[in-house]
Short mmCIF file of C-alpha atoms in Angstrom, two decimals:
data_model
loop_
_atom_site.label_atom_id
_atom_site.label_comp_id
_atom_site.label_asym_id
_atom_site.label_seq_id
_atom_site.Cartn_x
_atom_site.Cartn_y
_atom_site.Cartn_z
CA MET A 1 24.60 -71.59 -19.19
CA ASN A 2 27.41 -69.15 -19.88
CA VAL A 3 28.63 -69.44 -16.29
CA LEU A 4 28.82 -73.24 -16.75
CA ALA A 5 30.66 -72.79 -20.07
CA HIS A 6 33.29 -70.70 -18.30
CA ALA A 7 33.67 -73.34 -15.59
CA ILE A 8 34.24 -75.97 -18.29
CA ASP A 9 36.83 -73.73 -19.97
CA ALA A 10 38.63 -73.33 -16.63
CA LEU A 11 38.81 -77.09 -16.20
CA GLU A 12 40.17 -77.56 -19.71
CA GLU A 13 42.82 -74.93 -18.93
CA SER A 14 43.76 -76.72 -15.71
CA ASN A 15 44.45 -79.94 -17.67
CA LYS A 16 47.21 -78.38 -19.78
CA GLY A 17 50.51 -80.05 -18.97
CA ARG A 18 48.88 -82.74 -16.81
CA SER A 19 49.24 -86.45 -17.53
CA PHE A 20 46.30 -88.82 -17.70
CA SER A 21 47.26 -90.31 -14.33
CA GLU A 22 47.37 -86.83 -12.76
CA ILE A 23 43.93 -86.03 -14.15
CA LYS A 24 42.63 -89.40 -12.96
CA ALA A 25 44.02 -88.81 -9.45
CA LEU A 26 42.48 -85.32 -9.23
CA PRO A 27 39.55 -85.29 -11.72
CA ASN A 28 37.88 -82.15 -12.94
CA ARG A 29 34.75 -81.27 -11.04
CA ILE A 30 31.94 -78.76 -11.41
CA THR A 31 29.48 -78.61 -8.53
CA VAL A 32 26.10 -76.93 -8.83
CA GLN A 33 24.25 -76.33 -5.57
CA THR A 34 20.85 -74.73 -5.14
CA ALA A 35 19.28 -73.52 -1.93
CA LEU A 36 17.06 -70.91 -0.36
CA SER A 37 18.52 -68.16 1.80
CA GLU A 38 17.89 -68.47 5.54
CA ASP A 39 15.01 -65.99 5.35
CA GLN A 40 13.69 -67.83 2.27
CA THR A 41 13.56 -64.67 0.14
CA GLN A 42 16.48 -65.48 -2.16
CA VAL A 43 17.26 -68.39 -4.44
CA LEU A 44 20.97 -69.19 -4.25
CA ILE A 45 22.79 -70.98 -7.04
CA ARG A 46 26.44 -71.85 -6.48
CA ILE A 47 28.59 -73.03 -9.38
CA LYS A 48 32.03 -74.18 -8.27
CA ASP A 49 34.95 -75.73 -10.14
CA ASN A 50 38.33 -77.09 -9.12
CA GLY A 51 40.12 -75.39 -12.01
CA VAL A 52 43.05 -72.98 -12.03
CA GLY A 53 41.29 -70.15 -10.20
CA MET A 54 41.53 -66.43 -10.99
CA SER A 55 43.99 -63.68 -10.23
CA ALA A 56 42.84 -60.55 -8.38
CA GLU A 57 42.94 -58.62 -11.68
CA VAL A 58 40.68 -61.12 -13.43
CA LYS A 59 38.24 -61.14 -10.48
CA GLU A 60 38.05 -57.32 -10.63
CA ASN A 61 37.19 -57.34 -14.32
CA ILE A 62 35.33 -60.61 -14.87
CA PHE A 63 31.90 -58.98 -15.34
CA ASN A 64 33.14 -56.01 -17.40
CA HIS A 65 31.85 -55.62 -20.94
CA LEU A 66 34.32 -57.07 -23.51
CA PHE A 67 36.77 -58.34 -20.85
CA THR A 68 38.29 -61.70 -21.75
CA THR A 69 41.32 -63.76 -20.81
CA LYS A 70 41.16 -65.72 -24.07
CA PRO A 71 43.19 -65.05 -27.24
CA VAL A 72 41.69 -62.75 -29.88
CA GLY A 73 38.95 -64.50 -31.84
CA GLN A 74 38.29 -67.18 -29.25
CA GLU A 75 35.76 -65.28 -27.14
CA THR A 76 33.89 -61.97 -27.32
CA GLY A 77 34.04 -61.03 -23.64
CA LEU A 78 30.26 -60.63 -23.54
CA GLY A 79 29.09 -63.78 -21.77
CA LEU A 80 29.70 -63.02 -18.11
CA SER A 81 28.87 -59.35 -18.67
CA ILE A 82 25.47 -60.39 -20.03
CA ALA A 83 25.00 -62.93 -17.21
CA HIS A 84 25.73 -60.16 -14.69
CA GLN A 85 23.29 -57.83 -16.45
CA ILE A 86 20.52 -60.44 -16.41
CA VAL A 87 20.98 -61.37 -12.75
CA VAL A 88 21.60 -57.86 -11.36
CA GLU A 89 19.68 -55.48 -13.61
CA LYS A 90 16.78 -57.66 -14.74
CA HIS A 91 16.20 -59.70 -11.58
CA GLY A 92 17.61 -57.45 -8.84
CA GLY A 93 19.99 -60.17 -7.69
CA THR A 94 23.70 -60.50 -7.19
CA LEU A 95 26.43 -62.39 -8.99
CA LEU A 96 29.57 -62.80 -6.91
CA VAL A 97 32.86 -64.56 -7.55
CA ASN A 98 35.06 -66.32 -4.99
CA SER A 99 38.40 -67.49 -6.37
CA SER A 100 42.09 -67.90 -5.64
CA LEU A 101 44.82 -68.95 -8.04
CA GLY A 102 45.28 -72.71 -7.91
CA GLN A 103 42.11 -73.19 -5.84
CA GLY A 104 39.31 -73.10 -8.41
CA SER A 105 36.42 -70.65 -8.57
CA GLU A 106 32.89 -70.31 -7.29
CA LEU A 107 30.20 -68.05 -8.73
CA VAL A 108 27.26 -67.38 -6.45
CA ILE A 109 24.00 -66.24 -8.02
CA SER A 110 21.38 -64.84 -5.66
CA ILE A 111 17.96 -64.01 -7.09
CA PRO A 112 15.15 -62.44 -5.03
CA GLY A 113 11.55 -63.27 -5.55
CA LEU A 114 10.24 -65.43 -2.78
CA ALA A 115 9.41 -62.62 -0.32
CA LEU A 116 5.74 -62.60 -1.31
CA CYS A 117 5.16 -66.13 -0.02
CA SER A 118 3.19 -66.21 3.20
CA ARG A 119 4.22 -69.72 4.20
CA PRO A 120 7.67 -71.29 4.65
CA LEU A 121 8.98 -73.07 1.58
CA PRO A 122 10.61 -76.49 1.70
CA GLN A 123 14.39 -76.61 1.42
CA LEU A 124 15.72 -77.93 -1.85
CA VAL A 125 16.87 -81.48 -1.43
CA ARG A 126 19.20 -82.03 -4.36
CA SER A 127 21.40 -80.23 -6.81
CA PRO A 128 20.65 -80.93 -10.45
CA LYS A 129 23.02 -82.85 -12.65
CA ILE A 130 24.43 -80.85 -15.56
CA SER A 131 22.54 -83.18 -17.92
CA ASP A 132 19.31 -82.09 -16.15
CA LEU A 133 20.18 -78.44 -16.79
CA VAL A 134 20.63 -79.08 -20.49
CA ARG A 135 17.61 -81.37 -20.80
CA THR A 136 15.26 -78.94 -19.06
CA ASN A 137 16.47 -75.86 -20.93
CA ILE A 138 17.95 -74.18 -17.84
CA ARG A 139 15.03 -74.89 -15.52
CA ILE A 140 17.32 -75.59 -12.62
CA PHE A 141 14.78 -76.82 -10.11
CA ARG A 142 11.13 -76.91 -9.24
CA VAL A 143 10.09 -77.26 -5.63
CA SER A 144 6.33 -77.31 -6.11
CA LYS A 145 3.54 -76.02 -8.30
CA SER A 146 2.98 -73.17 -5.86
CA PRO A 147 3.02 -69.65 -7.38
CA CYS A 148 5.54 -68.78 -4.66
CA VAL A 149 8.24 -70.72 -6.49
#
């Protein structure tokens, strides 16, 4: 959820100085895509926005403990550090950022855990709506009742 909160913040930042007609012509967008890796051993979650993007310095430090781009008192700088810790240290996954100034940002979460399945798994057919994420308490998707998922 913290990754989504940062995407929302980026979109709010990108609206500063824009008129309503400019926002209407190029609306804010957050895209959440889920998929399995080609070898079906990783769950991939891509969260992309069309916000202001990040500088090279921000990209280098984004997952560092206490790093923030916000004014003092607005944010602790713990959220993405904790997200990184959960994905990488607790689940053995990766959390990568792709971003360029003016081009938006994409965070790619890759979580292992499907390697024990002996049969191919179906590909995910849809990305959840953000309202689904909130309503299901961060259960992003469910392919089947199989213990492999």
